[in-house]
Amino acid sequence: MSERSPKKTDTMTEAERDAYHAEKMKKKKAARDKILATKTEERGLVIVHTGRGKGKSTAAFGMVFRAIGHGFNVGIVQFVKGKWGTGERDVLEKFPEQVTIRAMGEGFTWDTQDRQRDLAAARSAWDAAKAMIADETYKLVLLDELNICLRYDYLPLDEVVETLRNKPRDTHVIVTGRNAKDELIEIADLVTEMTEIKHPFRAGVKAQAGIEF
Amino acid sequence: MSERSPKKTDTMTEAERDAYHAEKMKKKKAARDKILATKTEERGLVIVHTGRGKGKSTAAFGMVFRAIGHGFNVGIVQFVKGKWGTGERDVLEKFPEQVTIRAMGEGFTWDTQDRQRDLAAARSAWDAAKAMIADETYKLVLLDELNICLRYDYLPLDEVVETLRNKPRDTHVIVTGRNAKDELIEIADLVTEMTEIKHPFRAGVKAQAGIEF
C-alpha cells in the first residue's frame, strides 16, 4: 500500500471544505468552458488504438455501438481471423441494417503459417476497406488489427497512409493493433496507447466469455 | 518520418521469406499454446481502466456489449452525471432485459460545485453498486467513473476495496476513471492504462457525435 500524502483539505472543517470545493470546481468549469469555445471544427477523425495492453479493439467496438446508437452506418473489416468472438458477432448481427462486417477470410493467424495466403487475404481485406472508406454512407469504418498487417509488410504502408489521408471529410476511421507505424501515428488525429499494468494470465486465469471474447 | 531499419527478410527471396515466416509463426503458435495450457482457472475479474487517455469507458462499454452478446445480464452504475451520451443510452435501451443502468442522479459534475449534494449522490450510487455486485444474476457490473469519487474522497476507499475483494466469485467488475487508487490497482486482476499520445482538441476539433458521446 502506498502511504497517503497529507492534503490541504485534511485540516479543514466540513463547511470550509465545501467552500473550497465549490471554488475549485468553478475554476475548473471556467477553464473547461474556455477551451471548449475554441473547438469549433467538425470533421471525421483518423483514430489509432495501439499499445500492448487490452482494450484496443474493445474500445473500438464500444465506438461502433455508440455510432449505432446515433443511427450511423458502420463498416468493419477484421484483418485477423477469429479475433472477434461470438459475443461481438451475435450482438452486431442484431443491427444488420447499420453494420457491415468483412472478415479477412483465411487471414492472418498464428495457426496458418502460410505467408502467400496471408498476403492475398490482406490485399483482399484492404480492398474491401478502401471501398468502405470511399462509400460516404459509412460514418465510421473500423479497420481492426490493420496494424498487424502493416507490421508484417502484408500491405504497402504508403498506400494505407495515402488512403487515410484522402478519406472523405466526414468519415471517421479507427485503426487498431499493437506496434502502430510512426507514419500512421503522424497522420492520425487521435492516438491512444493501451498499456498493460496487470494481467490475469500471470495468475493462471484463462480467457473467459464476455471478457476476452 | 522515422527511418525504417533494415530487416533480416530484406535480402531474402520470396520463397525463402515464406519458409522463414512459416517457421517463425510455428514457434509463436507453440509458445502460445504452451502458455494457454497453464491457464485453467475461470473466475470473475476485477478490471480497472485508468490513465489520462481516451477509451476507458468506451472499452468498458464494448465489454458490456460483448457480455450482452453472450446473453449475460449486466449492471451499470454511472458515477458521473451526463458522461454517457445519447448514442450509448439509445443502444443500451434496446436490451432492457439484460441491462440495468443506475445513473448517479445529481452526481458529480463540474457544473454543480455543491460538495454535500455530490457526497449524498455518491453514497446513493455506491449503495446501488453494492446491491448489483451482491446480486449474482449480474455477470458483469460496470462502475463507470468510480475512480473520480474515490479521488475526491466522496466514498471511503476501504469500503470499496473490501466490497470488490469479497465480490461473488463469478462476477466481473469493471472500474473506470483516471487516477485509480493504488489500493484498487493492488486488488485488481487486470489493469490497463490508456495513455493519450495525440488528441484532436489540440488541433481545434470539437467533440462529435459517435466519437466523444
Coordinates of N, CA, C and O in Angstrom, one line a residue, chain B residues 26-140:
Chain B
K26 N 5.2 -20.8 -36.6 CA 5.1 -22.1 -35.9 C 5.6 -22.1 -34.5 O 5.0 -22.6 -33.5
K27 N 6.7 -21.4 -34.3 CA 7.3 -21.2 -33.0 C 6.4 -20.4 -32.1 O 6.2 -20.7 -30.9
K28 N 5.9 -19.3 -32.7 CA 5.0 -18.5 -31.9 C 3.7 -19.2 -31.5 O 3.3 -19.1 -30.3
K29 N 3.2 -20.0 -32.4 CA 2.0 -20.8 -32.0 C 2.3 -21.8 -30.9 O 1.5 -21.9 -30.0
A30 N 3.5 -22.5 -31.0 CA 3.9 -23.4 -30.0 C 4.0 -22.7 -28.6 O 3.5 -23.2 -27.6
A31 N 4.6 -21.6 -28.6 CA 4.8 -20.8 -27.4 C 3.5 -20.4 -26.8 O 3.2 -20.5 -25.6
R32 N 2.6 -20.0 -27.7 CA 1.3 -19.5 -27.2 C 0.5 -20.7 -26.7 O -0.2 -20.6 -25.6
D33 N 0.5 -21.8 -27.4 CA -0.3 -23.0 -26.9 C 0.2 -23.5 -25.5 O -0.6 -23.9 -24.7
K34 N 1.5 -23.4 -25.4 CA 2.1 -23.8 -24.1 C 1.6 -22.9 -22.9 O 1.3 -23.4 -21.9
I35 N 1.6 -21.6 -23.2 CA 1.1 -20.7 -22.2 C -0.3 -20.9 -21.9 O -0.8 -21.0 -20.7
L36 N -1.1 -21.1 -22.9 CA -2.6 -21.3 -22.7 C -2.9 -22.5 -21.9 O -3.9 -22.5 -21.1
A37 N -2.1 -23.5 -22.1 CA -2.4 -24.8 -21.4 C -2.3 -24.7 -19.9 O -2.9 -25.4 -19.1
T38 N -1.5 -23.7 -19.4 CA -1.4 -23.5 -18.0 C -2.5 -22.6 -17.4 O -2.6 -22.4 -16.2
K39 N -3.3 -22.0 -18.3 CA -4.3 -21.1 -17.8 C -5.6 -21.8 -17.7 O -6.3 -22.0 -18.7
T40 N -6.0 -22.3 -16.5 CA -7.1 -23.2 -16.4 C -8.2 -22.6 -15.5 O -9.3 -23.0 -15.5
E41 N -7.8 -21.6 -14.7 CA -8.8 -21.1 -13.7 C -9.8 -20.2 -14.4 O -9.5 -19.4 -15.3
E42 N -11.1 -20.3 -14.0 CA -12.1 -19.4 -14.5 C -12.8 -18.7 -13.3 O -13.3 -19.4 -12.5
R43 N -12.7 -17.4 -13.3 CA -13.4 -16.7 -12.2 C -13.6 -15.3 -12.7 O -13.0 -14.8 -13.6
G44 N -14.5 -14.6 -12.0 CA -14.8 -13.2 -12.3 C -13.6 -12.3 -11.9 O -12.9 -12.6 -10.9
L45 N -13.4 -11.3 -12.7 CA -12.2 -10.5 -12.6 C -12.6 -9.1 -12.1 O -13.7 -8.6 -12.3
V46 N -11.7 -8.5 -11.4 CA -11.8 -7.0 -11.1 C -10.9 -6.3 -12.1 O -9.7 -6.6 -12.2
I47 N -11.5 -5.5 -12.9 CA -10.8 -4.9 -14.1 C -10.8 -3.4 -13.9 O -11.8 -2.8 -13.5
V48 N -9.7 -2.8 -14.1 CA -9.6 -1.3 -13.9 C -9.1 -0.7 -15.3 O -8.1 -1.2 -15.8
H49 N -9.8 0.3 -15.7 CA -9.3 1.1 -16.9 C -9.0 2.5 -16.4 O -9.9 3.2 -15.9
T50 N -7.7 2.8 -16.4 CA -7.3 4.2 -15.9 C -6.4 4.9 -16.9 O -6.3 4.5 -18.0
G51 N -5.8 6.0 -16.5 CA -5.0 6.8 -17.3 C -5.7 8.0 -17.9 O -6.9 8.1 -17.8
R52 N -4.9 8.9 -18.5 CA -5.4 10.2 -18.9 C -6.0 10.1 -20.4 O -6.6 11.0 -20.9
G53 N -5.7 9.0 -21.0 CA -6.1 8.9 -22.4 C -7.6 8.5 -22.6 O -8.3 8.2 -21.6
K54 N -8.1 8.5 -23.8 CA -9.4 8.1 -24.1 C -9.6 6.6 -24.1 O -8.6 5.8 -24.1
G55 N -10.8 6.1 -24.1 CA -11.1 4.7 -24.3 C -11.4 3.9 -23.0 O -11.7 2.7 -23.1
K56 N -11.3 4.6 -21.9 CA -11.5 3.8 -20.6 C -13.0 3.4 -20.5 O -13.2 2.2 -20.3
S57 N -13.9 4.3 -20.6 CA -15.3 4.0 -20.6 C -15.7 3.3 -21.8 O -16.6 2.4 -21.8
T58 N -15.2 3.7 -23.0 CA -15.6 3.1 -24.2 C -15.2 1.6 -24.3 O -16.0 0.8 -24.8
A59 N -14.0 1.3 -23.8 CA -13.7 -0.1 -23.8 C -14.6 -0.9 -22.8 O -15.0 -2.1 -23.1
A60 N -15.0 -0.3 -21.7 CA -15.9 -0.9 -20.8 C -17.3 -1.1 -21.5 O -17.9 -2.2 -21.4
F61 N -17.7 -0.1 -22.2 CA -18.9 -0.1 -23.0 C -18.9 -1.3 -24.0 O -19.8 -2.0 -24.2
G62 N -17.7 -1.5 -24.6 CA -17.5 -2.6 -25.6 C -17.6 -3.9 -24.9 O -18.2 -4.9 -25.4
M63 N -17.1 -4.0 -23.6 CA -17.2 -5.3 -22.9 C -18.7 -5.5 -22.5 O -19.1 -6.7 -22.4
V64 N -19.4 -4.5 -22.2 CA -20.8 -4.6 -21.9 C -21.5 -5.3 -23.1 O -22.3 -6.2 -22.9
F65 N -21.2 -4.8 -24.3 CA -21.9 -5.4 -25.5 C -21.4 -6.8 -25.8 O -22.2 -7.6 -26.2
R66 N -20.2 -7.1 -25.5 CA -19.7 -8.4 -25.7 C -20.5 -9.3 -24.7 O -21.0 -10.4 -25.1
A67 N -20.7 -8.9 -23.5 CA -21.4 -9.7 -22.5 C -22.9 -9.9 -22.9 O -23.5 -10.9 -22.8
I68 N -23.5 -8.8 -23.4 CA -24.9 -8.9 -23.9 C -24.9 -9.9 -25.0 O -25.9 -10.8 -25.1
G69 N -23.9 -9.9 -25.9 CA -23.9 -10.9 -27.0 C -23.8 -12.4 -26.5 O -24.3 -13.3 -27.1
H70 N -23.3 -12.5 -25.3 CA -23.2 -13.9 -24.7 C -24.5 -14.2 -23.9 O -24.5 -15.3 -23.2
G71 N -25.4 -13.3 -23.8 CA -26.7 -13.5 -23.1 C -26.6 -13.2 -21.6 O -27.5 -13.5 -20.9
F72 N -25.5 -12.6 -21.2 CA -25.3 -12.3 -19.7 C -26.2 -11.0 -19.3 O -26.4 -10.2 -20.2
N73 N -26.5 -11.0 -18.1 CA -27.1 -9.7 -17.5 C -26.0 -8.8 -17.0 O -25.0 -9.3 -16.5
V74 N -26.2 -7.5 -17.3 CA -25.1 -6.5 -17.0 C -25.7 -5.4 -16.1 O -26.8 -4.9 -16.5
G75 N -25.0 -5.0 -15.1 CA -25.4 -3.9 -14.3 C -24.5 -2.7 -14.5 O -23.2 -2.9 -14.6
I76 N -25.0 -1.5 -14.6 CA -24.1 -0.3 -14.9 C -24.5 0.7 -13.9 O -25.6 1.1 -13.7
V77 N -23.5 1.3 -13.2 CA -23.7 2.5 -12.4 C -22.8 3.6 -12.9 O -21.6 3.4 -13.0
Q78 N -23.4 4.7 -13.2 CA -22.7 5.8 -13.8 C -22.4 6.8 -12.6 O -23.4 7.4 -12.1
F79 N -21.2 7.0 -12.3 CA -20.9 7.9 -11.1 C -20.7 9.3 -11.5 O -20.5 10.2 -10.7
V80 N -20.7 9.6 -12.8 CA -20.6 11.0 -13.3 C -21.9 11.2 -14.1 O -22.1 10.5 -15.1
K81 N -22.6 12.3 -13.8 CA -23.8 12.6 -14.5 C -23.5 13.1 -15.9 O -22.6 13.8 -16.1
G82 N -24.3 12.6 -16.8 CA -24.2 13.1 -18.2 C -23.0 12.7 -18.9 O -22.7 13.2 -20.0
K83 N -22.2 11.8 -18.4 CA -21.0 11.4 -19.0 C -21.3 10.6 -20.3 O -20.6 10.7 -21.3
W84 N -22.3 9.7 -20.2 CA -22.6 8.9 -21.4 C -23.6 9.7 -22.2 O -24.5 10.4 -21.7
G85 N -23.5 9.6 -23.5 CA -24.3 10.4 -24.4 C -25.5 9.6 -24.9 O -25.7 8.4 -24.5
T86 N -26.3 10.2 -25.7 CA -27.5 9.6 -26.2 C -27.1 8.3 -27.1 O -27.9 7.4 -27.1
G87 N -26.0 8.3 -27.7 CA -25.6 7.2 -28.5 C -25.5 5.9 -27.7 O -26.1 4.9 -28.0
E88 N -24.8 6.0 -26.5 CA -24.7 4.9 -25.6 C -26.1 4.5 -25.1 O -26.5 3.3 -25.1
R89 N -26.8 5.4 -24.6 CA -28.1 5.1 -23.9 C -29.1 4.5 -24.9 O -29.7 3.5 -24.6
D90 N -29.2 5.1 -26.1 CA -30.2 4.6 -27.0 C -29.9 3.1 -27.4 O -30.9 2.4 -27.6
V91 N -28.7 2.8 -27.6 CA -28.4 1.4 -28.0 C -28.5 0.4 -26.8 O -29.0 -0.7 -27.0
L92 N -28.2 0.9 -25.6 CA -28.3 0.0 -24.4 C -29.8 -0.2 -24.2 O -30.2 -1.3 -23.7
E93 N -30.6 0.7 -24.5 CA -32.1 0.6 -24.2 C -32.7 -0.4 -25.1 O -33.9 -0.8 -24.9
K94 N -32.0 -0.9 -26.1 CA -32.5 -1.9 -27.0 C -32.4 -3.3 -26.3 O -32.9 -4.3 -26.8
F95 N -31.8 -3.4 -25.1 CA -31.6 -4.6 -24.4 C -32.1 -4.5 -23.0 O -31.3 -4.8 -22.0
P96 N -33.4 -4.1 -22.8 CA -33.9 -3.8 -21.5 C -33.9 -5.1 -20.5 O -33.8 -4.9 -19.3
E97 N -33.9 -6.2 -21.1 CA -34.0 -7.4 -20.3 C -32.6 -7.8 -19.7 O -32.5 -8.5 -18.8
Q98 N -31.6 -7.3 -20.4 CA -30.2 -7.7 -20.0 C -29.5 -6.6 -19.2 O -28.5 -6.9 -18.5
V99 N -29.9 -5.4 -19.5 CA -29.1 -4.3 -19.0 C -29.8 -3.4 -18.0 O -31.0 -3.0 -18.2
T100 N -29.3 -3.2 -16.8 CA -29.8 -2.3 -15.8 C -28.8 -1.1 -15.6 O -27.7 -1.4 -15.3
I101 N -29.3 0.1 -15.8 CA -28.4 1.3 -15.6 C -28.9 2.1 -14.5 O -30.1 2.4 -14.4
R102 N -28.0 2.4 -13.6 CA -28.3 3.4 -12.5 C -27.4 4.6 -12.7 O -26.2 4.4 -12.6
A103 N -28.0 5.7 -12.9 CA -27.1 6.9 -13.0 C -27.2 7.7 -11.7 O -28.2 7.7 -11.0
M104 N -26.1 8.2 -11.3 CA -25.9 9.0 -10.1 C -26.6 10.3 -10.3 O -26.1 11.2 -10.9
G105 N -27.9 10.3 -9.9 CA -28.9 11.4 -10.3 C -28.3 12.8 -10.5 O -28.0 13.3 -11.6
E106 N -28.0 13.4 -9.4 CA -27.5 14.8 -9.4 C -26.0 14.8 -9.1 O -25.5 15.6 -8.4
G107 N -25.4 13.8 -9.7 CA -24.0 13.4 -9.3 C -22.9 14.4 -9.7 O -23.2 15.5 -10.2
F108 N -21.7 14.0 -9.5 CA -20.6 14.9 -9.7 C -20.6 15.4 -11.1 O -20.7 14.7 -12.1
T109 N -20.4 16.7 -11.2 CA -20.2 17.4 -12.5 C -19.5 18.7 -12.1 O -19.8 19.3 -11.1
W110 N -18.7 19.2 -13.1 CA -18.1 20.5 -12.8 C -19.1 21.6 -12.8 O -18.8 22.7 -12.4
D111 N -20.3 21.3 -13.3 CA -21.3 22.3 -13.3 C -22.0 22.6 -12.0 O -22.8 23.5 -11.8
T112 N -21.9 21.7 -11.0 CA -22.7 21.9 -9.8 C -21.9 22.6 -8.7 O -22.3 23.6 -8.1
Q113 N -20.7 22.1 -8.4 CA -19.9 22.7 -7.3 C -20.5 22.6 -5.9 O -20.2 23.4 -5.1
D114 N -21.4 21.7 -5.7 CA -22.1 21.5 -4.4 C -21.6 20.2 -3.8 O -22.1 19.1 -4.1
R115 N -20.6 20.3 -2.9 CA -20.0 19.1 -2.4 C -20.9 18.2 -1.6 O -20.9 17.0 -1.7
Q116 N -21.8 18.8 -0.8 CA -22.7 18.0 0.0 C -23.6 17.2 -0.8 O -23.9 16.0 -0.5
R117 N -24.1 17.8 -1.9 CA -25.0 17.1 -2.8 C -24.2 15.9 -3.5 O -24.8 14.8 -3.6
D118 N -23.0 16.2 -3.9 CA -22.2 15.2 -4.5 C -21.9 14.0 -3.6 O -22.0 12.9 -4.0
L119 N -21.7 14.3 -2.3 CA -21.4 13.3 -1.3 C -22.6 12.4 -1.2 O -22.5 11.1 -1.2
A120 N -23.8 13.0 -1.1 CA -25.0 12.2 -0.9 C -25.3 11.3 -2.2 O -25.7 10.1 -2.1
A121 N -25.0 11.9 -3.3 CA -25.3 11.2 -4.6 C -24.3 10.1 -4.8 O -24.6 9.0 -5.2
A122 N -23.0 10.3 -4.4 CA -22.0 9.2 -4.5 C -22.4 8.0 -3.6 O -22.3 6.9 -4.0
R123 N -22.9 8.4 -2.4 CA -23.3 7.3 -1.4 C -24.4 6.5 -2.0 O -24.4 5.3 -2.0
S124 N -25.4 7.2 -2.6 CA -26.6 6.5 -3.1 C -26.2 5.6 -4.3 O -26.6 4.5 -4.5
A125 N -25.3 6.2 -5.2 CA -24.8 5.4 -6.3 C -24.0 4.2 -5.9 O -24.2 3.1 -6.4
W126 N -23.2 4.4 -4.9 CA -22.4 3.2 -4.4 C -23.3 2.2 -3.7 O -23.0 1.0 -3.9
D127 N -24.3 2.6 -3.0 CA -25.2 1.6 -2.5 C -25.9 0.8 -3.6 O -26.0 -0.5 -3.5
A128 N -26.2 1.4 -4.7 CA -26.8 0.7 -5.8 C -25.8 -0.2 -6.4 O -26.1 -1.4 -6.8
A129 N -24.5 0.2 -6.5 CA -23.4 -0.6 -7.0 C -23.3 -1.9 -6.1 O -23.1 -3.0 -6.6
K130 N -23.2 -1.7 -4.8 CA -23.1 -2.8 -3.9 C -24.2 -3.8 -4.1 O -23.9 -5.1 -4.1
A131 N -25.4 -3.3 -4.2 CA -26.5 -4.3 -4.4 C -26.4 -5.0 -5.7 O -26.7 -6.3 -5.8
M132 N -25.9 -4.4 -6.8 CA -25.7 -5.1 -8.1 C -24.6 -6.1 -7.9 O -24.8 -7.2 -8.5
I133 N -23.5 -5.8 -7.3 CA -22.4 -6.7 -7.1 C -22.9 -8.0 -6.3 O -22.5 -9.1 -6.6
A134 N -23.7 -7.7 -5.3 CA -24.2 -8.8 -4.5 C -25.2 -9.7 -5.2 O -25.3 -10.9 -4.9
D135 N -25.8 -9.2 -6.2 CA -26.8 -9.9 -7.0 C -26.2 -10.8 -8.1 O -25.8 -10.2 -9.1
E136 N -26.1 -12.1 -7.8 CA -25.4 -12.9 -8.8 C -26.0 -13.1 -10.1 O -25.5 -13.8 -11.0
T137 N -27.2 -12.5 -10.3 CA -27.8 -12.6 -11.7 C -27.0 -11.7 -12.6 O -27.1 -11.9 -13.8
Y138 N -26.2 -10.8 -12.1 CA -25.4 -9.9 -12.9 C -24.0 -10.6 -13.1 O -23.3 -10.9 -12.1
K139 N -23.6 -10.9 -14.3 CA -22.3 -11.5 -14.6 C -21.3 -10.4 -14.7 O -20.1 -10.7 -14.6
L140 N -21.7 -9.2 -15.1 CA -20.8 -8.1 -15.3 C -21.4 -6.8 -14.6 O -22.5 -6.5 -14.9

